[in-house]
Short mmCIF file of C-alpha atoms and ligand atoms in Angstrom, two decimals:
data_model
loop_
_atom_site.label_atom_id
_atom_site.label_comp_id
_atom_site.label_asym_id
_atom_site.label_seq_id
_atom_site.Cartn_x
_atom_site.Cartn_y
_atom_site.Cartn_z
CA MET A 1 0.00 0.00 0.00
CA THR A 2 1.37 3.44 -0.92
CA MET A 3 0.72 6.45 1.26
CA GLN A 4 0.76 9.27 -1.22
CA ARG A 5 0.34 13.00 -0.79
CA ASN A 6 2.22 15.41 -3.00
CA ALA A 7 5.14 13.40 -4.29
CA ASP A 8 5.01 10.98 -7.19
CA VAL A 9 1.52 11.73 -8.40
CA PRO A 10 0.58 11.78 -12.08
CA HIS A 11 0.59 15.21 -13.66
CA CYS A 12 -2.46 17.36 -13.94
CA LEU A 13 -4.82 16.23 -16.64
CA LYS A 14 -5.21 19.71 -18.03
CA ALA A 15 -3.82 18.72 -21.40
CA GLN A 16 -6.27 15.80 -21.64
CA SER A 17 -9.72 17.26 -21.80
CA SER A 18 -11.74 14.05 -22.24
CA ILE A 19 -11.47 11.04 -20.00
CA GLY A 20 -13.50 8.07 -18.81
CA LEU A 21 -14.54 7.63 -15.21
CA TYR A 22 -14.90 4.27 -13.48
CA LEU A 23 -16.56 4.21 -10.08
CA HIS A 24 -16.40 1.00 -8.09
CA VAL A 25 -19.27 -0.02 -5.82
CA PRO A 26 -17.86 -2.85 -3.69
CA PHE A 27 -21.11 -4.19 -2.21
CA CYS A 28 -22.86 -7.46 -3.02
CA ALA A 29 -25.83 -9.23 -1.45
CA ALA A 30 -23.96 -12.57 -1.42
CA LYS A 31 -20.76 -13.95 -2.85
CA CYS A 32 -21.06 -15.93 -6.08
CA ARG A 33 -19.10 -19.19 -6.00
CA TYR A 34 -16.83 -18.32 -8.92
CA CYS A 35 -16.16 -14.67 -8.11
CA ASP A 36 -12.71 -13.35 -7.30
CA PHE A 37 -13.60 -9.64 -7.54
CA TYR A 38 -13.31 -7.65 -4.38
CA SER A 39 -16.69 -7.17 -2.73
CA VAL A 40 -18.20 -7.07 0.75
CA ARG A 41 -21.70 -7.63 2.04
CA TYR A 42 -23.91 -4.58 1.66
CA ASP A 43 -25.14 -2.63 4.67
CA SER A 44 -26.60 0.85 4.56
CA GLY A 45 -24.20 2.28 7.18
CA ALA A 46 -21.15 1.14 5.22
CA ALA A 47 -22.69 2.43 2.00
CA ALA A 48 -23.22 5.92 3.47
CA THR A 49 -19.61 6.05 4.72
CA TYR A 50 -18.40 4.87 1.32
CA LEU A 51 -20.27 7.58 -0.55
CA ASP A 52 -18.66 10.23 1.69
CA ALA A 53 -15.25 8.68 0.99
CA ILE A 54 -15.83 8.77 -2.78
CA LYS A 55 -16.52 12.48 -2.58
CA ARG A 56 -13.43 12.94 -0.44
CA GLU A 57 -11.27 10.94 -2.87
CA PHE A 58 -12.51 13.14 -5.69
CA ASP A 59 -11.59 16.29 -3.69
CA LEU A 60 -8.14 14.82 -2.92
CA SER A 61 -7.61 13.99 -6.58
CA ARG A 62 -8.45 17.55 -7.52
CA ASN A 63 -6.27 19.03 -4.75
CA GLU A 64 -3.37 16.83 -5.83
CA ARG A 65 -3.95 18.03 -9.41
CA ILE A 66 -4.57 14.55 -10.76
CA ILE A 67 -7.67 15.95 -12.39
CA ASP A 68 -8.58 19.52 -13.15
CA ASP A 69 -11.67 21.60 -13.79
CA CYS A 70 -11.17 21.42 -17.53
CA VAL A 71 -11.69 17.66 -17.68
CA GLU A 72 -14.85 16.39 -19.36
CA LEU A 73 -16.23 12.90 -19.02
CA GLU A 74 -16.78 11.04 -22.29
CA THR A 75 -17.89 7.92 -20.48
CA VAL A 76 -18.90 7.00 -16.93
CA PHE A 77 -19.15 3.45 -15.65
CA PHE A 78 -20.54 2.40 -12.25
CA GLY A 79 -19.24 -1.15 -11.78
CA GLY A 80 -18.91 -3.56 -8.94
CA GLY A 81 -19.76 -5.37 -6.88
CA THR A 82 -23.39 -4.58 -7.44
CA PRO A 83 -24.18 -0.90 -7.97
CA SER A 84 -27.92 -1.62 -8.23
CA LEU A 85 -27.84 -2.91 -4.64
CA LEU A 86 -27.57 0.68 -3.40
CA SER A 87 -30.87 2.24 -2.36
CA VAL A 88 -32.58 4.81 -4.57
CA ALA A 89 -31.30 7.58 -2.28
CA GLU A 90 -27.71 6.22 -2.31
CA LEU A 91 -27.63 5.77 -6.07
CA SER A 92 -29.05 9.23 -6.52
CA ALA A 93 -26.38 10.68 -4.19
CA LEU A 94 -23.66 8.91 -6.17
CA CYS A 95 -25.01 10.30 -9.44
CA ARG A 96 -25.09 13.77 -7.86
CA ILE A 97 -21.42 13.46 -6.83
CA ILE A 98 -20.55 12.83 -10.48
CA ARG A 99 -22.79 15.56 -11.85
CA ASN A 100 -21.56 18.15 -9.34
CA SER A 101 -17.89 17.22 -9.70
CA PHE A 102 -17.46 16.81 -13.45
CA THR A 103 -18.66 18.17 -16.75
CA LEU A 104 -20.25 15.53 -18.95
CA ALA A 105 -19.17 15.76 -22.59
CA ALA A 106 -21.84 16.15 -25.26
CA GLY A 107 -23.09 12.70 -26.25
CA TYR A 108 -21.56 11.07 -23.16
CA GLU A 109 -22.18 7.40 -22.31
CA TRP A 110 -23.05 6.55 -18.69
CA THR A 111 -23.40 2.89 -17.75
CA VAL A 112 -24.61 1.36 -14.49
CA GLU A 113 -24.14 -2.35 -13.83
CA CYS A 114 -27.26 -3.93 -12.36
CA ASN A 115 -28.14 -7.33 -11.02
CA PRO A 116 -31.64 -8.64 -11.63
CA GLU A 117 -32.50 -9.20 -7.95
CA SER A 118 -31.84 -5.62 -6.88
CA PHE A 119 -33.03 -3.72 -9.93
CA THR A 120 -36.39 -1.95 -9.53
CA GLU A 121 -38.59 0.32 -11.61
CA GLU A 122 -37.99 3.08 -9.08
CA LYS A 123 -34.20 2.83 -9.45
CA SER A 124 -34.55 2.70 -13.20
CA ALA A 125 -36.65 5.88 -13.31
CA MET A 126 -34.23 7.70 -11.00
CA LEU A 127 -31.12 6.66 -12.99
CA LEU A 128 -32.75 7.84 -16.18
CA GLU A 129 -33.62 11.14 -14.55
CA GLU A 130 -30.00 11.56 -13.41
CA GLY A 131 -28.75 11.14 -16.96
CA VAL A 132 -27.65 7.48 -17.04
CA THR A 133 -27.79 6.26 -20.65
CA ARG A 134 -26.97 2.60 -20.47
CA LEU A 135 -27.75 -0.35 -18.17
CA SER A 136 -25.79 -3.59 -18.13
CA PHE A 137 -27.44 -6.57 -16.45
CA GLY A 138 -25.63 -9.53 -14.88
CA VAL A 139 -28.06 -12.18 -16.10
CA GLN A 140 -25.38 -14.89 -16.64
CA SER A 141 -27.87 -17.71 -17.35
CA LEU A 142 -31.59 -18.30 -17.68
CA SER A 143 -31.41 -21.81 -16.24
CA ASN A 144 -32.31 -21.90 -12.55
CA ARG A 145 -30.11 -24.97 -12.08
CA GLU A 146 -27.09 -23.10 -13.43
CA LEU A 147 -27.89 -19.93 -11.47
CA ARG A 148 -28.11 -21.89 -8.20
CA LEU A 149 -24.86 -23.68 -8.98
CA LEU A 150 -23.10 -20.37 -9.61
CA GLY A 151 -24.40 -19.01 -6.31
CA ARG A 152 -26.34 -16.26 -8.06
CA ILE A 153 -29.31 -15.12 -5.99
CA HIS A 154 -31.72 -14.26 -8.79
CA THR A 155 -33.90 -16.65 -10.75
CA ALA A 156 -34.59 -16.86 -14.46
CA GLU A 157 -38.15 -15.64 -13.78
CA ARG A 158 -36.79 -12.52 -12.05
CA CYS A 159 -35.21 -11.48 -15.36
CA GLY A 160 -38.69 -11.00 -16.83
CA PHE A 161 -38.41 -7.24 -16.25
CA LEU A 162 -36.02 -7.18 -19.22
CA ARG A 163 -39.16 -7.28 -21.35
CA GLU A 164 -40.54 -4.06 -19.81
CA ASN A 165 -41.17 -1.20 -22.19
CA SER A 166 -39.76 1.33 -19.72
CA LEU A 167 -36.24 0.09 -20.56
CA SER A 168 -36.66 1.48 -24.08
CA ALA A 169 -36.03 4.95 -22.61
CA TYR A 170 -32.34 4.04 -22.23
CA SER A 171 -30.00 4.42 -25.19
CA SER A 172 -28.56 0.95 -24.65
CA ILE A 173 -29.34 -2.19 -22.68
CA GLY A 174 -26.70 -4.87 -22.25
CA VAL A 175 -26.68 -8.36 -20.76
CA ASP A 176 -23.77 -10.41 -19.42
CA LEU A 177 -23.80 -14.13 -20.01
CA MET A 178 -21.50 -16.90 -18.74
CA TYR A 179 -20.91 -20.25 -20.37
CA GLY A 180 -18.76 -23.31 -19.93
CA LEU A 181 -20.58 -23.86 -16.64
CA PRO A 182 -20.42 -27.14 -14.71
CA GLY A 183 -22.75 -29.66 -16.32
CA GLN A 184 -23.69 -27.25 -19.11
CA THR A 185 -24.14 -28.51 -22.66
CA PHE A 186 -24.33 -26.61 -25.91
CA ASP A 187 -28.12 -27.16 -25.92
CA ASP A 188 -28.40 -25.59 -22.44
CA LEU A 189 -26.46 -22.57 -23.64
CA ARG A 190 -28.56 -22.33 -26.79
CA ASN A 191 -31.74 -22.31 -24.69
CA THR A 192 -30.49 -19.44 -22.52
CA LEU A 193 -29.23 -17.49 -25.50
CA GLY A 194 -32.40 -18.09 -27.49
CA GLU A 195 -34.44 -16.62 -24.66
CA ILE A 196 -32.10 -13.67 -24.13
CA LEU A 197 -32.43 -12.84 -27.82
CA THR A 198 -36.19 -12.43 -27.36
CA PHE A 199 -35.64 -9.52 -24.93
CA PRO A 200 -37.03 -6.60 -26.92
CA HIS A 201 -34.50 -3.91 -25.91
CA LEU A 202 -31.24 -5.84 -26.09
CA HIS A 203 -28.38 -3.92 -27.73
CA HIS A 204 -25.26 -5.44 -26.25
CA LEU A 205 -24.18 -8.84 -25.06
CA SER A 206 -20.98 -9.85 -23.25
CA ALA A 207 -20.39 -13.60 -23.18
CA TYR A 208 -17.60 -14.86 -20.94
CA GLU A 209 -16.29 -18.36 -20.51
CA LEU A 210 -16.30 -19.37 -16.84
CA THR A 211 -12.87 -18.97 -15.29
CA VAL A 212 -12.25 -21.12 -12.24
CA ALA A 213 -10.18 -18.82 -10.05
CA GLU A 214 -7.97 -19.87 -7.16
CA GLY A 215 -9.30 -18.88 -3.76
CA THR A 216 -12.97 -19.12 -4.74
CA PRO A 217 -15.32 -21.98 -3.74
CA PHE A 218 -15.17 -23.18 -7.36
CA GLY A 219 -11.37 -23.00 -7.27
CA ARG A 220 -11.23 -25.04 -4.08
CA HIS A 221 -13.47 -27.75 -5.51
CA ARG A 222 -12.23 -27.62 -9.06
CA ARG A 223 -11.68 -31.37 -9.36
CA LEU A 224 -15.30 -32.04 -8.43
CA LEU A 225 -16.76 -29.65 -10.98
CA PRO A 226 -18.13 -31.41 -14.09
CA LEU A 227 -16.73 -28.77 -16.45
CA PRO A 228 -17.50 -29.26 -20.16
CA GLU A 229 -14.85 -31.11 -22.18
CA ASP A 230 -12.75 -29.10 -24.65
CA GLU A 231 -14.81 -30.32 -27.60
CA GLU A 232 -18.07 -29.19 -26.00
CA MET A 233 -16.46 -25.85 -25.08
CA SER A 234 -15.48 -25.27 -28.70
CA ARG A 235 -19.03 -26.10 -29.81
CA MET A 236 -20.38 -23.59 -27.31
CA THR A 237 -18.01 -20.79 -28.28
CA GLU A 238 -18.41 -21.26 -32.01
CA GLY A 239 -22.18 -21.86 -31.75
CA LEU A 240 -22.68 -18.76 -29.61
CA TRP A 241 -20.61 -16.57 -31.91
CA HIS A 242 -22.38 -17.91 -34.99
CA LEU A 243 -25.85 -17.34 -33.52
CA LEU A 244 -25.11 -13.79 -32.41
CA ARG A 245 -23.51 -12.80 -35.70
CA ASN A 246 -26.52 -14.23 -37.54
CA THR A 247 -28.91 -12.12 -35.47
CA GLY A 248 -27.34 -8.79 -36.39
CA PHE A 249 -24.76 -8.40 -33.64
CA GLU A 250 -21.31 -7.07 -34.48
CA HIS A 251 -18.66 -9.22 -32.89
CA TYR A 252 -16.38 -6.35 -31.99
CA GLU A 253 -14.23 -8.00 -29.30
CA VAL A 254 -13.64 -11.64 -28.37
CA SER A 255 -16.29 -11.55 -25.63
CA ASN A 256 -18.42 -8.60 -26.76
CA PHE A 257 -21.23 -8.24 -29.27
CA ALA A 258 -23.27 -5.15 -30.11
CA GLN A 259 -26.05 -4.02 -32.36
CA PRO A 260 -24.66 -1.36 -34.75
CA GLY A 261 -24.01 1.86 -32.81
CA HIS A 262 -24.21 0.17 -29.39
CA ARG A 263 -20.63 -0.84 -28.59
CA CYS A 264 -19.56 -0.10 -25.03
CA ARG A 265 -17.51 3.06 -25.54
CA HIS A 266 -16.12 2.88 -22.01
CA ASN A 267 -14.53 -0.51 -22.63
CA GLU A 268 -13.29 0.60 -26.04
CA ALA A 269 -11.48 3.47 -24.30
CA TYR A 270 -9.69 0.93 -22.05
CA TRP A 271 -8.62 -1.11 -25.07
CA ASP A 272 -7.44 2.03 -26.90
CA HIS A 273 -5.31 3.14 -23.93
CA ARG A 274 -7.32 6.33 -23.61
CA PRO A 275 -7.14 8.02 -20.18
CA TYR A 276 -9.54 7.13 -17.42
CA LEU A 277 -9.84 7.82 -13.74
CA GLY A 278 -11.01 5.23 -11.23
CA LEU A 279 -12.66 6.21 -7.97
CA GLY A 280 -13.41 3.90 -5.07
CA CYS A 281 -11.66 0.92 -3.52
CA ALA A 282 -10.14 -1.57 -5.97
CA SER A 283 -10.58 0.84 -8.90
CA HIS A 284 -7.86 1.32 -11.53
CA SER A 285 -6.81 4.44 -13.44
CA TYR A 286 -4.70 5.15 -16.49
CA LEU A 287 -3.45 8.71 -16.82
CA HIS A 288 -0.44 10.11 -18.64
CA GLY A 289 1.20 6.78 -19.28
CA ARG A 290 0.82 5.59 -15.72
CA ARG A 291 -1.52 2.98 -14.41
CA PHE A 292 -2.47 3.11 -10.77
CA ALA A 293 -4.81 1.12 -8.57
CA ASN A 294 -6.61 1.85 -5.35
CA VAL A 295 -6.33 -0.54 -2.41
CA PRO A 296 -8.66 -3.54 -2.82
CA ASP A 297 -9.92 -3.41 0.74
CA LEU A 298 -12.82 -1.28 1.97
CA GLN A 299 -11.51 -0.47 5.45
CA SER A 300 -8.02 0.45 4.19
CA TYR A 301 -9.59 2.62 1.52
CA LEU A 302 -11.80 4.43 4.05
CA ASP A 303 -8.89 4.93 6.49
CA LEU A 304 -6.52 6.32 3.85
CA VAL A 305 -9.03 8.70 2.36
CA GLU A 306 -10.23 9.81 5.78
CA ASN A 307 -6.64 10.70 6.70
CA GLY A 308 -6.11 12.70 3.52
CA TYR A 309 -4.15 10.14 1.49
CA LEU A 310 -4.82 9.01 -2.01
CA PRO A 311 -5.63 5.32 -1.47
CA ARG A 312 -3.11 3.82 -3.85
CA ALA A 313 -2.10 0.16 -3.87
CA PHE A 314 0.44 0.69 -6.66
CA ILE A 315 1.52 3.04 -9.43
CA GLU A 316 3.32 1.76 -12.51
CA GLU A 317 4.81 3.33 -15.60
CA ILE A 318 3.73 1.76 -18.86
CA ASP A 319 7.02 1.65 -20.75
CA PRO A 320 7.15 1.40 -24.58
CA ILE A 321 7.63 -2.39 -24.64
CA ARG A 322 4.73 -2.95 -22.28
CA MET A 323 2.55 -0.53 -24.24
CA ALA A 324 3.43 -2.22 -27.55
CA SER A 325 2.71 -5.69 -26.10
CA GLU A 326 -0.66 -4.57 -24.77
CA MET A 327 -1.53 -2.97 -28.11
CA VAL A 328 -0.86 -6.26 -29.93
CA LEU A 329 -2.74 -8.32 -27.35
CA LEU A 330 -5.77 -6.03 -27.19
CA GLY A 331 -5.74 -5.32 -30.94
CA LEU A 332 -5.91 -9.01 -31.90
CA ARG A 333 -8.91 -9.47 -29.61
CA ARG A 334 -10.87 -6.85 -31.56
CA SER A 335 -12.51 -6.98 -34.97
CA SER A 336 -10.89 -3.61 -35.76
CA GLY A 337 -7.46 -5.23 -35.32
CA ILE A 338 -4.20 -3.28 -35.12
CA ASP A 339 -3.53 -0.06 -37.00
CA THR A 340 0.08 -0.80 -37.86
CA LEU A 341 0.71 2.75 -39.16
CA SER A 342 -0.28 4.63 -36.03
CA PHE A 343 1.27 1.96 -33.77
CA ILE A 344 4.49 3.95 -33.42
CA ASP A 345 2.65 7.13 -32.39
CA LYS A 346 1.39 5.50 -29.21
CA CYS A 347 4.29 3.33 -28.12
CA GLY A 348 7.29 4.79 -29.96
CA ILE A 349 8.21 1.47 -31.61
CA PRO A 350 7.58 0.70 -35.31
CA PHE A 351 5.15 -2.21 -35.62
CA ASP A 352 7.40 -4.14 -38.03
CA GLU A 353 10.31 -4.02 -35.61
CA PHE A 354 8.27 -5.11 -32.64
CA VAL A 355 6.52 -8.20 -33.98
CA ASN A 356 7.68 -11.47 -35.50
CA ARG A 357 6.93 -10.85 -39.19
CA GLU A 358 7.42 -14.48 -40.23
CA LYS A 359 4.67 -15.46 -37.83
CA ILE A 360 2.35 -12.89 -39.39
CA VAL A 361 2.94 -14.40 -42.84
CA GLU A 362 2.34 -17.87 -41.41
CA PHE A 363 -0.90 -16.84 -39.66
CA VAL A 364 -2.18 -15.06 -42.76
CA ASP A 365 -1.49 -18.23 -44.80
CA ARG A 366 -3.35 -20.30 -42.23
CA GLY A 367 -6.39 -17.98 -42.39
CA LEU A 368 -6.01 -16.73 -38.81
CA LEU A 369 -5.04 -13.15 -39.68
CA SER A 370 -5.77 -10.91 -42.64
CA VAL A 371 -4.31 -7.63 -43.86
CA SER A 372 -6.42 -4.71 -45.04
CA GLY A 373 -4.46 -1.55 -45.85
CA PRO A 374 -2.52 -0.65 -42.70
CA PHE A 375 -4.68 -2.91 -40.51
CA LEU A 376 -3.77 -6.38 -39.25
CA LEU A 377 -7.03 -8.12 -38.44
CA PRO A 378 -7.96 -11.37 -36.74
CA THR A 379 -10.25 -13.55 -38.88
CA GLU A 380 -13.22 -15.32 -37.27
CA ARG A 381 -10.99 -18.34 -36.66
CA GLY A 382 -8.19 -16.09 -35.47
CA LEU A 383 -10.42 -14.54 -32.79
CA LEU A 384 -10.85 -18.01 -31.28
CA VAL A 385 -7.13 -18.12 -30.54
CA ALA A 386 -6.42 -14.38 -30.27
CA ASP A 387 -4.31 -14.59 -27.11
CA ALA A 388 -2.13 -17.36 -28.55
CA LEU A 389 -1.62 -15.39 -31.78
CA ALA A 390 -0.57 -12.30 -29.82
CA ALA A 391 1.85 -14.34 -27.71
CA ALA A 392 3.44 -15.78 -30.87
CA LEU A 393 3.77 -12.34 -32.52
CA ILE A 394 5.36 -10.77 -29.47
S1 LIG B 1 -22.61 -10.22 -7.98
FE1 LIG B 1 -20.77 -9.96 -9.29
S2 LIG B 1 -19.24 -8.97 -8.01
FE2 LIG B 1 -20.87 -9.73 -6.64
S3 LIG B 1 -20.13 -11.71 -5.95
FE3 LIG B 1 -21.42 -12.10 -7.76
S4 LIG B 1 -20.00 -12.06 -9.52
FE4 LIG B 1 -18.94 -11.15 -7.76
#
C-alpha cells in the first residue's frame, strides 16, 4: 500500500480534456461461488460512509492536481460489486457526486451495472432522470439450475423485467452471459441465449467463458466440478458466436457483441489506452502513461481517504515495450485489429520491428489473420485463438 500525498503523483490532466470515469461499488448481497472480484456484504451504514469517501477521494484527486476543472467525461461506468444494490437515495447521491464534480461531454455514455434481484422500476426511473444512458445486467444464465450452482441469488423468472417497455427509454441495454458452466451442454447454452435474444430492448451482449479462479469456492473444488470437455467448449463458443452474428450483432471483441451503434464506448477506451480515472476501492486508473490502482480493501480505503491520502495500492509506468505488447494483445482481440501505421505514435516502436513478421505471414497463410491496408485483423478463426496469436507475434 502506498501512502501518497504530494510526491510521485501523475501530472495534472489539463492537457487531456476528455477522460473516462470508473466508479467501483464494492457491495454485493452474497458472494457468487466463482467470483474473485473484491466485494463485501452490503449494509446501509457502510454504504453511506463509502459515498462520503468517494466524494473525499474526488476532492483529494483535484487538490493533488490529478484531475482539473477542464476535464470532461466522455464515459462513466458504475461497476462492482453490485451498484444496483444501493438504495434509490444512495444511487441518486452517487449520481449527484458525479454531476456536481465533473462536466459531462456532449453525447456522453453513462453505464450502471445492475443485477436482476436488486433492480427496480424506481431505481430505473431515477437513474434515467439523473442522466444514465446505459444499463448492463448480470443475467449470466436463464437456467435456474445453473444460477443456483453459480451461487447467483436471482432466478430466471426474475429477469422478466427485461421485457418491460420502460427500458426502451435508455439508449442501450446490455446483458452479461457466462458459459462453460459445470454440467452445461451446448443445448443448455442455446436455450439461454435463445431466450435472451427475445428480450425486446437488447443492444449489447458480453459472453464470458467461466474462469475457475484460485481462492474461490469453485477453485477449491475444481476437481469435483463437471466442467465441459474441450470439444463441448469449442461447440459452445463457435455456436454462440455464430448465432449472435446471424442475429445482427457485431462481434467487436472476443467476448463482446453489439447491435450497430451500441458498442460499449467505455470498454473501447480501455482497449485504446485512452485516459480514465477510477474512484473507489479496488478501482484502476490510467493517466499520462501511468496505471495506478486503489487498495482492494474497503476499510483500508476508508482509512486512507479519511486521513487525507490518495488510497493507492500501486503506481506503474507503462514503458514502450509494455505498451506495444498490450496494443498487440488487445488489438488481436478486436474486430478492428491493429492499426500498424499509427502503432508507433502511441508506443514509440515501429510495428514491423516489434513483432515477428514471419509469424504474421504464417498466420495469414493459415487464415487466422488478414491484412487490409494498414490494418492487421484477426479472422473469425483467429479470434478463437487471439491470445495465442498475440503471444506468438510478441
Ligand atoms: S454479484 Fe458480481 S461482483 Fe458480486 S459476488 Fe457475484 S459475480 Fe462477484
